[in-house]
GROMACS .gro file of C-alpha atoms in nm:
model
  374
    1UNK     CA    1  22.990  20.245  11.276
    2UNK     CA    2  23.162  20.167  10.939
    3UNK     CA    3  22.959  19.886  10.828
    4UNK     CA    4  22.641  20.128  10.895
    5UNK     CA    5  22.821  20.369  10.658
    6UNK     CA    6  22.924  20.150  10.391
    7UNK     CA    7  22.613  19.913  10.359
    8UNK     CA    8  22.372  20.200  10.191
    9UNK     CA    9  22.680  20.361   9.977
   10UNK     CA   10  22.853  20.001   9.861
   11UNK     CA   11  22.609  20.026   9.543
   12UNK     CA   12  22.703  20.380   9.452
   13UNK     CA   13  23.017  20.365   9.568
   14UNK     CA   14  23.118  20.095   9.299
   15UNK     CA   15  22.914  20.247   9.003
   16UNK     CA   16  23.103  20.576   9.067
   17UNK     CA   17  23.453  20.447   9.204
   18UNK     CA   18  23.486  20.077   9.047
   19UNK     CA   19  23.541  19.800   9.291
   20UNK     CA   20  23.922  19.843   9.381
   21UNK     CA   21  23.848  20.196   9.548
   22UNK     CA   22  23.550  20.055   9.673
   23UNK     CA   23  23.765  19.853   9.878
   24UNK     CA   24  23.987  20.120   9.946
   25UNK     CA   25  23.669  20.314  10.086
   26UNK     CA   26  23.572  20.057  10.350
   27UNK     CA   27  23.932  20.028  10.466
   28UNK     CA   28  23.899  20.416  10.516
   29UNK     CA   29  23.594  20.420  10.685
   30UNK     CA   30  23.724  20.162  10.958
   31UNK     CA   31  24.056  20.307  10.970
   32UNK     CA   32  23.864  20.661  11.031
   33UNK     CA   33  23.632  20.555  11.268
   34UNK     CA   34  23.922  20.411  11.473
   35UNK     CA   35  24.142  20.655  11.483
   36UNK     CA   36  23.854  20.902  11.567
   37UNK     CA   37  23.792  20.657  11.878
   38UNK     CA   38  24.165  20.658  11.956
   39UNK     CA   39  24.167  21.032  11.951
   40UNK     CA   40  23.857  21.050  12.193
   41UNK     CA   41  24.027  20.826  12.391
   42UNK     CA   42  24.346  21.026  12.418
   43UNK     CA   43  24.423  21.280  12.716
   44UNK     CA   44  24.607  21.549  12.509
   45UNK     CA   45  24.443  21.495  12.181
   46UNK     CA   46  24.096  21.496  12.258
   47UNK     CA   47  24.075  21.854  12.473
   48UNK     CA   48  24.245  21.998  12.155
   49UNK     CA   49  24.006  21.859  11.894
   50UNK     CA   50  23.743  21.994  12.151
   51UNK     CA   51  23.851  22.301  12.174
   52UNK     CA   52  23.907  22.395  11.790
   53UNK     CA   53  23.525  22.277  11.703
   54UNK     CA   54  23.422  22.624  11.631
   55UNK     CA   55  23.683  22.529  11.334
   56UNK     CA   56  23.587  22.223  11.267
   57UNK     CA   57  23.203  22.271  11.250
   58UNK     CA   58  23.266  22.623  11.001
   59UNK     CA   59  23.492  22.359  10.776
   60UNK     CA   60  23.208  22.129  10.781
   61UNK     CA   61  22.961  22.424  10.675
   62UNK     CA   62  23.127  22.542  10.441
   63UNK     CA   63  23.263  22.232  10.282
   64UNK     CA   64  22.872  22.155  10.256
   65UNK     CA   65  22.778  22.474  10.102
   66UNK     CA   66  23.039  22.435   9.820
   67UNK     CA   67  22.921  22.071   9.748
   68UNK     CA   68  22.627  22.179   9.672
   69UNK     CA   69  22.716  22.521   9.523
   70UNK     CA   70  22.927  22.350   9.278
   71UNK     CA   71  22.827  21.959   9.226
   72UNK     CA   72  22.424  22.034   9.229
   73UNK     CA   73  22.479  22.189   8.873
   74UNK     CA   74  22.701  21.954   8.752
   75UNK     CA   75  22.432  21.641   8.840
   76UNK     CA   76  22.175  21.873   8.703
   77UNK     CA   77  22.320  21.897   8.378
   78UNK     CA   78  22.366  21.547   8.260
   79UNK     CA   79  22.679  21.605   8.141
   80UNK     CA   80  22.797  21.278   8.424
   81UNK     CA   81  22.492  21.060   8.418
   82UNK     CA   82  22.113  21.083   8.422
   83UNK     CA   83  22.134  21.238   8.763
   84UNK     CA   84  21.823  21.196   9.016
   85UNK     CA   85  21.475  21.319   9.007
   86UNK     CA   86  21.395  21.315   9.366
   87UNK     CA   87  21.476  21.758   9.360
   88UNK     CA   88  21.247  21.738   9.037
   89UNK     CA   89  20.961  21.530   9.218
   90UNK     CA   90  20.988  21.856   9.496
   91UNK     CA   91  20.947  22.122   9.247
   92UNK     CA   92  20.687  21.958   9.003
   93UNK     CA   93  20.490  21.904   9.323
   94UNK     CA   94  20.521  22.240   9.457
   95UNK     CA   95  20.487  22.422   9.206
   96UNK     CA   96  20.154  22.259   9.117
   97UNK     CA   97  20.047  22.376   9.449
   98UNK     CA   98  20.153  22.724   9.403
   99UNK     CA   99  19.949  22.717   9.048
  100UNK     CA  100  19.621  22.556   9.236
  101UNK     CA  101  19.671  22.166   9.066
  102UNK     CA  102  19.660  21.887   9.218
  103UNK     CA  103  20.031  21.761   9.254
  104UNK     CA  104  20.004  21.382   9.260
  105UNK     CA  105  19.923  21.361   8.910
  106UNK     CA  106  20.257  21.546   8.817
  107UNK     CA  107  20.550  21.350   8.619
  108UNK     CA  108  20.915  21.373   8.678
  109UNK     CA  109  21.146  21.377   8.375
  110UNK     CA  110  21.222  20.998   8.426
  111UNK     CA  111  20.816  20.984   8.389
  112UNK     CA  112  20.778  20.864   8.727
  113UNK     CA  113  20.542  20.967   8.977
  114UNK     CA  114  20.559  21.155   9.309
  115UNK     CA  115  20.690  20.991   9.620
  116UNK     CA  116  20.701  21.306   9.851
  117UNK     CA  117  20.403  21.331  10.098
  118UNK     CA  118  20.298  21.699  10.173
  119UNK     CA  119  20.489  21.761  10.442
  120UNK     CA  120  20.811  21.767  10.236
  121UNK     CA  121  20.604  21.994   9.966
  122UNK     CA  122  20.537  22.224  10.226
  123UNK     CA  123  20.889  22.204  10.412
  124UNK     CA  124  21.052  22.243  10.026
  125UNK     CA  125  20.806  22.553   9.934
  126UNK     CA  126  21.024  22.818  10.062
  127UNK     CA  127  21.328  22.721   9.907
  128UNK     CA  128  21.145  22.646   9.575
  129UNK     CA  129  21.045  23.010   9.605
  130UNK     CA  130  21.413  23.098   9.644
  131UNK     CA  131  21.513  22.926   9.320
  132UNK     CA  132  21.575  22.567   9.376
  133UNK     CA  133  21.444  22.314   9.630
  134UNK     CA  134  21.811  22.190   9.647
  135UNK     CA  135  21.906  22.458   9.896
  136UNK     CA  136  21.680  22.287  10.173
  137UNK     CA  137  21.982  22.044  10.191
  138UNK     CA  138  22.218  22.288  10.304
  139UNK     CA  139  21.985  22.461  10.546
  140UNK     CA  140  21.826  22.162  10.678
  141UNK     CA  141  22.059  21.910  10.659
  142UNK     CA  142  22.308  22.232  10.852
  143UNK     CA  143  22.047  22.230  11.107
  144UNK     CA  144  21.978  21.903  11.171
  145UNK     CA  145  22.388  21.801  11.197
  146UNK     CA  146  22.441  22.097  11.438
  147UNK     CA  147  22.162  21.980  11.669
  148UNK     CA  148  22.311  21.604  11.661
  149UNK     CA  149  22.631  21.781  11.797
  150UNK     CA  150  22.428  21.914  12.115
  151UNK     CA  151  22.268  21.571  12.115
  152UNK     CA  152  22.660  21.399  12.092
  153UNK     CA  153  22.793  21.629  12.371
  154UNK     CA  154  22.978  21.341  12.511
  155UNK     CA  155  23.195  21.332  12.262
  156UNK     CA  156  23.482  21.553  12.264
  157UNK     CA  157  23.560  21.426  11.898
  158UNK     CA  158  23.180  21.501  11.752
  159UNK     CA  159  23.354  21.677  11.500
  160UNK     CA  160  23.511  21.474  11.393
  161UNK     CA  161  23.258  21.210  11.376
  162UNK     CA  162  23.004  21.450  11.229
  163UNK     CA  163  23.189  21.510  10.923
  164UNK     CA  164  23.270  21.128  10.883
  165UNK     CA  165  22.897  21.044  10.917
  166UNK     CA  166  22.813  21.293  10.625
  167UNK     CA  167  23.108  21.327  10.368
  168UNK     CA  168  23.232  20.972  10.442
  169UNK     CA  169  22.866  20.860  10.354
  170UNK     CA  170  22.853  20.821   9.983
  171UNK     CA  171  22.447  20.759  10.044
  172UNK     CA  172  22.428  21.093  10.189
  173UNK     CA  173  22.641  21.234   9.958
  174UNK     CA  174  22.470  21.129   9.631
  175UNK     CA  175  22.153  21.264   9.790
  176UNK     CA  176  22.271  21.546   9.865
  177UNK     CA  177  22.454  21.700   9.575
  178UNK     CA  178  22.146  21.553   9.349
  179UNK     CA  179  21.884  21.748   9.553
  180UNK     CA  180  21.697  21.470   9.655
  181UNK     CA  181  21.517  21.452  10.020
  182UNK     CA  182  21.536  21.113  10.062
  183UNK     CA  183  21.805  21.063  10.377
  184UNK     CA  184  21.708  21.511  10.431
  185UNK     CA  185  21.384  21.327  10.560
  186UNK     CA  186  21.540  21.103  10.820
  187UNK     CA  187  21.749  21.398  10.982
  188UNK     CA  188  21.457  21.632  11.023
  189UNK     CA  189  21.205  21.348  11.135
  190UNK     CA  190  21.523  21.246  11.355
  191UNK     CA  191  21.493  21.603  11.519
  192UNK     CA  192  21.119  21.551  11.538
  193UNK     CA  193  21.211  21.228  11.715
  194UNK     CA  194  21.494  21.419  11.966
  195UNK     CA  195  21.302  21.685  12.087
  196UNK     CA  196  20.981  21.509  12.170
  197UNK     CA  197  21.150  21.210  12.349
  198UNK     CA  198  21.295  21.520  12.552
  199UNK     CA  199  20.962  21.673  12.605
  200UNK     CA  200  20.841  21.366  12.768
  201UNK     CA  201  21.139  21.252  12.958
  202UNK     CA  202  21.123  21.573  13.151
  203UNK     CA  203  20.663  21.593  13.168
  204UNK     CA  204  20.623  21.898  12.945
  205UNK     CA  205  20.275  21.991  12.880
  206UNK     CA  206  20.107  22.265  12.731
  207UNK     CA  207  20.171  22.485  12.381
  208UNK     CA  208  20.539  22.409  12.418
  209UNK     CA  209  20.465  22.006  12.422
  210UNK     CA  210  20.193  22.072  12.098
  211UNK     CA  211  20.402  22.247  11.936
  212UNK     CA  212  20.676  21.995  11.951
  213UNK     CA  213  20.408  21.709  11.863
  214UNK     CA  214  20.294  21.903  11.577
  215UNK     CA  215  20.628  21.922  11.454
  216UNK     CA  216  20.678  21.567  11.445
  217UNK     CA  217  20.305  21.529  11.273
  218UNK     CA  218  20.424  21.766  10.979
  219UNK     CA  219  20.804  21.569  10.927
  220UNK     CA  220  20.615  21.238  10.924
  221UNK     CA  221  20.390  21.349  10.638
  222UNK     CA  222  20.705  21.365  10.420
  223UNK     CA  223  20.715  20.978  10.371
  224UNK     CA  224  20.458  20.735  10.524
  225UNK     CA  225  20.764  20.475  10.618
  226UNK     CA  226  20.812  20.718  10.958
  227UNK     CA  227  20.529  20.633  11.099
  228UNK     CA  228  20.689  20.396  11.282
  229UNK     CA  229  20.874  20.667  11.501
  230UNK     CA  230  20.545  20.839  11.570
  231UNK     CA  231  20.469  20.486  11.747
  232UNK     CA  232  20.766  20.478  11.930
  233UNK     CA  233  20.754  20.766  12.024
  234UNK     CA  234  20.345  20.749  12.179
  235UNK     CA  235  20.444  20.410  12.303
  236UNK     CA  236  20.724  20.610  12.501
  237UNK     CA  237  20.492  20.850  12.632
  238UNK     CA  238  20.234  20.579  12.752
  239UNK     CA  239  20.516  20.416  12.939
  240UNK     CA  240  20.679  20.728  13.097
  241UNK     CA  241  20.340  20.992  13.124
  242UNK     CA  242  20.051  20.751  13.166
  243UNK     CA  243  19.750  20.671  12.855
  244UNK     CA  244  19.658  21.089  12.925
  245UNK     CA  245  19.985  21.209  12.820
  246UNK     CA  246  20.045  20.959  12.506
  247UNK     CA  247  19.662  21.031  12.384
  248UNK     CA  248  19.727  21.373  12.372
  249UNK     CA  249  20.048  21.320  12.218
  250UNK     CA  250  19.892  21.111  11.957
  251UNK     CA  251  19.601  21.322  11.908
  252UNK     CA  252  19.842  21.684  11.814
  253UNK     CA  253  20.078  21.504  11.595
  254UNK     CA  254  19.785  21.300  11.396
  255UNK     CA  255  19.581  21.592  11.372
  256UNK     CA  256  19.857  21.788  11.259
  257UNK     CA  257  19.960  21.516  11.038
  258UNK     CA  258  19.569  21.445  10.880
  259UNK     CA  259  19.521  21.855  10.797
  260UNK     CA  260  19.784  21.803  10.567
  261UNK     CA  261  19.709  21.439  10.403
  262UNK     CA  262  19.325  21.406  10.419
  263UNK     CA  263  19.266  21.657  10.162
  264UNK     CA  264  19.539  21.532   9.888
  265UNK     CA  265  19.416  21.166   9.929
  266UNK     CA  266  19.035  21.236   9.947
  267UNK     CA  267  19.059  21.416   9.615
  268UNK     CA  268  19.230  21.152   9.460
  269UNK     CA  269  19.332  20.838   9.688
  270UNK     CA  270  19.491  20.624   9.395
  271UNK     CA  271  19.711  20.897   9.293
  272UNK     CA  272  19.790  21.027   9.613
  273UNK     CA  273  19.927  20.652   9.701
  274UNK     CA  274  20.024  20.515   9.386
  275UNK     CA  275  20.135  20.146   9.332
  276UNK     CA  276  20.507  20.266   9.325
  277UNK     CA  277  20.469  20.367   9.672
  278UNK     CA  278  20.235  20.061   9.788
  279UNK     CA  279  20.371  19.810   9.605
  280UNK     CA  280  20.794  19.777   9.697
  281UNK     CA  281  20.759  19.376   9.629
  282UNK     CA  282  20.794  19.158   9.294
  283UNK     CA  283  20.424  19.010   9.235
  284UNK     CA  284  20.501  18.676   9.429
  285UNK     CA  285  20.570  18.840   9.738
  286UNK     CA  286  20.337  19.116   9.737
  287UNK     CA  287  20.196  18.999  10.036
  288UNK     CA  288  20.487  19.127  10.269
  289UNK     CA  289  20.402  19.484  10.142
  290UNK     CA  290  20.167  19.488  10.394
  291UNK     CA  291  20.306  19.236  10.613
  292UNK     CA  292  20.644  19.408  10.688
  293UNK     CA  293  20.459  19.733  10.744
  294UNK     CA  294  20.257  19.594  11.006
  295UNK     CA  295  20.548  19.381  11.188
  296UNK     CA  296  20.752  19.722  11.188
  297UNK     CA  297  20.443  19.943  11.394
  298UNK     CA  298  20.411  19.635  11.682
  299UNK     CA  299  20.788  19.649  11.714
  300UNK     CA  300  20.751  19.999  11.754
  301UNK     CA  301  20.529  19.942  12.053
  302UNK     CA  302  20.844  19.783  12.241
  303UNK     CA  303  20.898  20.102  12.428
  304UNK     CA  304  20.590  20.033  12.618
  305UNK     CA  305  20.696  19.725  12.797
  306UNK     CA  306  21.039  19.801  12.791
  307UNK     CA  307  21.160  20.168  12.948
  308UNK     CA  308  21.488  20.328  12.731
  309UNK     CA  309  21.590  20.654  12.705
  310UNK     CA  310  21.618  20.845  12.328
  311UNK     CA  311  21.913  20.648  12.224
  312UNK     CA  312  21.681  20.366  12.266
  313UNK     CA  313  21.408  20.480  12.084
  314UNK     CA  314  21.644  20.565  11.784
  315UNK     CA  315  21.756  20.158  11.836
  316UNK     CA  316  21.398  20.084  11.796
  317UNK     CA  317  21.312  20.324  11.504
  318UNK     CA  318  21.636  20.210  11.285
  319UNK     CA  319  21.495  19.817  11.375
  320UNK     CA  320  21.137  19.928  11.291
  321UNK     CA  321  21.259  20.096  10.973
  322UNK     CA  322  21.526  19.828  10.854
  323UNK     CA  323  21.232  19.593  10.900
  324UNK     CA  324  21.026  19.714  10.629
  325UNK     CA  325  21.355  19.829  10.380
  326UNK     CA  326  21.583  19.555  10.422
  327UNK     CA  327  21.393  19.290  10.282
  328UNK     CA  328  21.280  19.501   9.981
  329UNK     CA  329  21.671  19.602   9.930
  330UNK     CA  330  21.753  19.255   9.965
  331UNK     CA  331  21.482  19.093   9.678
  332UNK     CA  332  21.586  19.344   9.496
  333UNK     CA  333  21.927  19.298   9.453
  334UNK     CA  334  21.856  18.897   9.394
  335UNK     CA  335  21.695  19.067   9.128
  336UNK     CA  336  21.978  19.280   8.970
  337UNK     CA  337  21.807  19.568   9.053
  338UNK     CA  338  22.046  19.699   9.374
  339UNK     CA  339  21.876  19.960   9.595
  340UNK     CA  340  22.079  19.961   9.872
  341UNK     CA  341  22.024  20.370   9.932
  342UNK     CA  342  21.713  20.262  10.075
  343UNK     CA  343  21.908  20.117  10.440
  344UNK     CA  344  22.065  20.512  10.454
  345UNK     CA  345  21.817  20.652  10.704
  346UNK     CA  346  21.770  20.288  10.951
  347UNK     CA  347  22.161  20.292  10.938
  348UNK     CA  348  22.171  20.674  11.039
  349UNK     CA  349  21.919  20.589  11.304
  350UNK     CA  350  22.165  20.276  11.421
  351UNK     CA  351  22.464  20.504  11.404
  352UNK     CA  352  22.277  20.803  11.630
  353UNK     CA  353  22.207  20.533  11.864
  354UNK     CA  354  22.506  20.361  11.878
  355UNK     CA  355  22.706  20.661  11.908
  356UNK     CA  356  22.471  20.795  12.166
  357UNK     CA  357  22.566  20.488  12.367
  358UNK     CA  358  22.889  20.532  12.326
  359UNK     CA  359  22.884  20.894  12.436
  360UNK     CA  360  22.695  20.857  12.723
  361UNK     CA  361  22.951  20.587  12.820
  362UNK     CA  362  23.243  20.855  12.771
  363UNK     CA  363  23.091  21.099  12.983
  364UNK     CA  364  23.049  20.845  13.280
  365UNK     CA  365  23.418  20.763  13.187
  366UNK     CA  366  23.534  21.117  13.227
  367UNK     CA  367  23.340  21.184  13.547
  368UNK     CA  368  23.113  21.457  13.327
  369UNK     CA  369  22.795  21.266  13.350
  370UNK     CA  370  22.480  21.555  13.238
  371UNK     CA  371  22.144  21.482  13.158
  372UNK     CA  372  22.056  21.293  12.837
  373UNK     CA  373  21.819  21.538  12.712
  374UNK     CA  374  21.958  21.896  12.667
   0.00000   0.00000   0.00000
């Protein structure tokens, strides 16, 4: 797990900490993971940690609130660097919507075009009206982590693991304190995957299942790469419930996404999907910008032929996202344009799959087997 946290954070760690402290950070991640696992297996310490979960959770929430309140204004001030324009992209896009202007003509203060899709703009709208779109990082982030704690109920030390996954994750922290939504989108898409996988597993139907599928459609409209999650869930539904249920799921999620996307796309396709989104690779490798997403979508259909639980779905989604993002990050590293932080979403999904599987084994070992979906 330490590797999944370190790799996306490595270039940021070197930038802010230097090489010696980056090495110490890597060692610290390994040691922290080893200590948490040792506590999990300890018959006296693990119950003690479990009884103090409420205190650990409250402490984590307080730290996250303070970090955003203190560090975000510093990041915006420009004193410690140029900051990030991801929050500016959301702010500019949302304000354009409120002013009845086309948001994808806007530019950030770096001169960049907007990457967030309509789902991200609508999810950020309430917080923009509250004064800062960055507030969504705390509200949505805290909500997603609390749901993750429920999903990881097999771990008695889950409230040691979750702070490590967030506070010990420099890629997550950098995006969080600068008001960006790149990592945040992976969290709420992950929640959408979780709730829809549970609905499929239980054979749930009716308005409840439709609402969950519609939420997935909304979440997927944040970044186009998350289409692989929808394909994995549709494949899972086809395997578990048959063609009719899978078609209903896909139709509901697809309709919700289309309602959000089509008006913006039809208004100006070139502005809605600009070259910086479609063309991630350098010109000699531009064909990979089509080939890799196509291969990732094909990989995401694996649940059709191989039955799996929710953790398997997270693993497949992580692999599909990695197939899209890892080659691009590698090419950029080779051309002296590091982009390892783009690997944060697949790394988080892979960590979720790993911890979920391990947590289930810990439940079984302790004789506390419960359903995976709760």
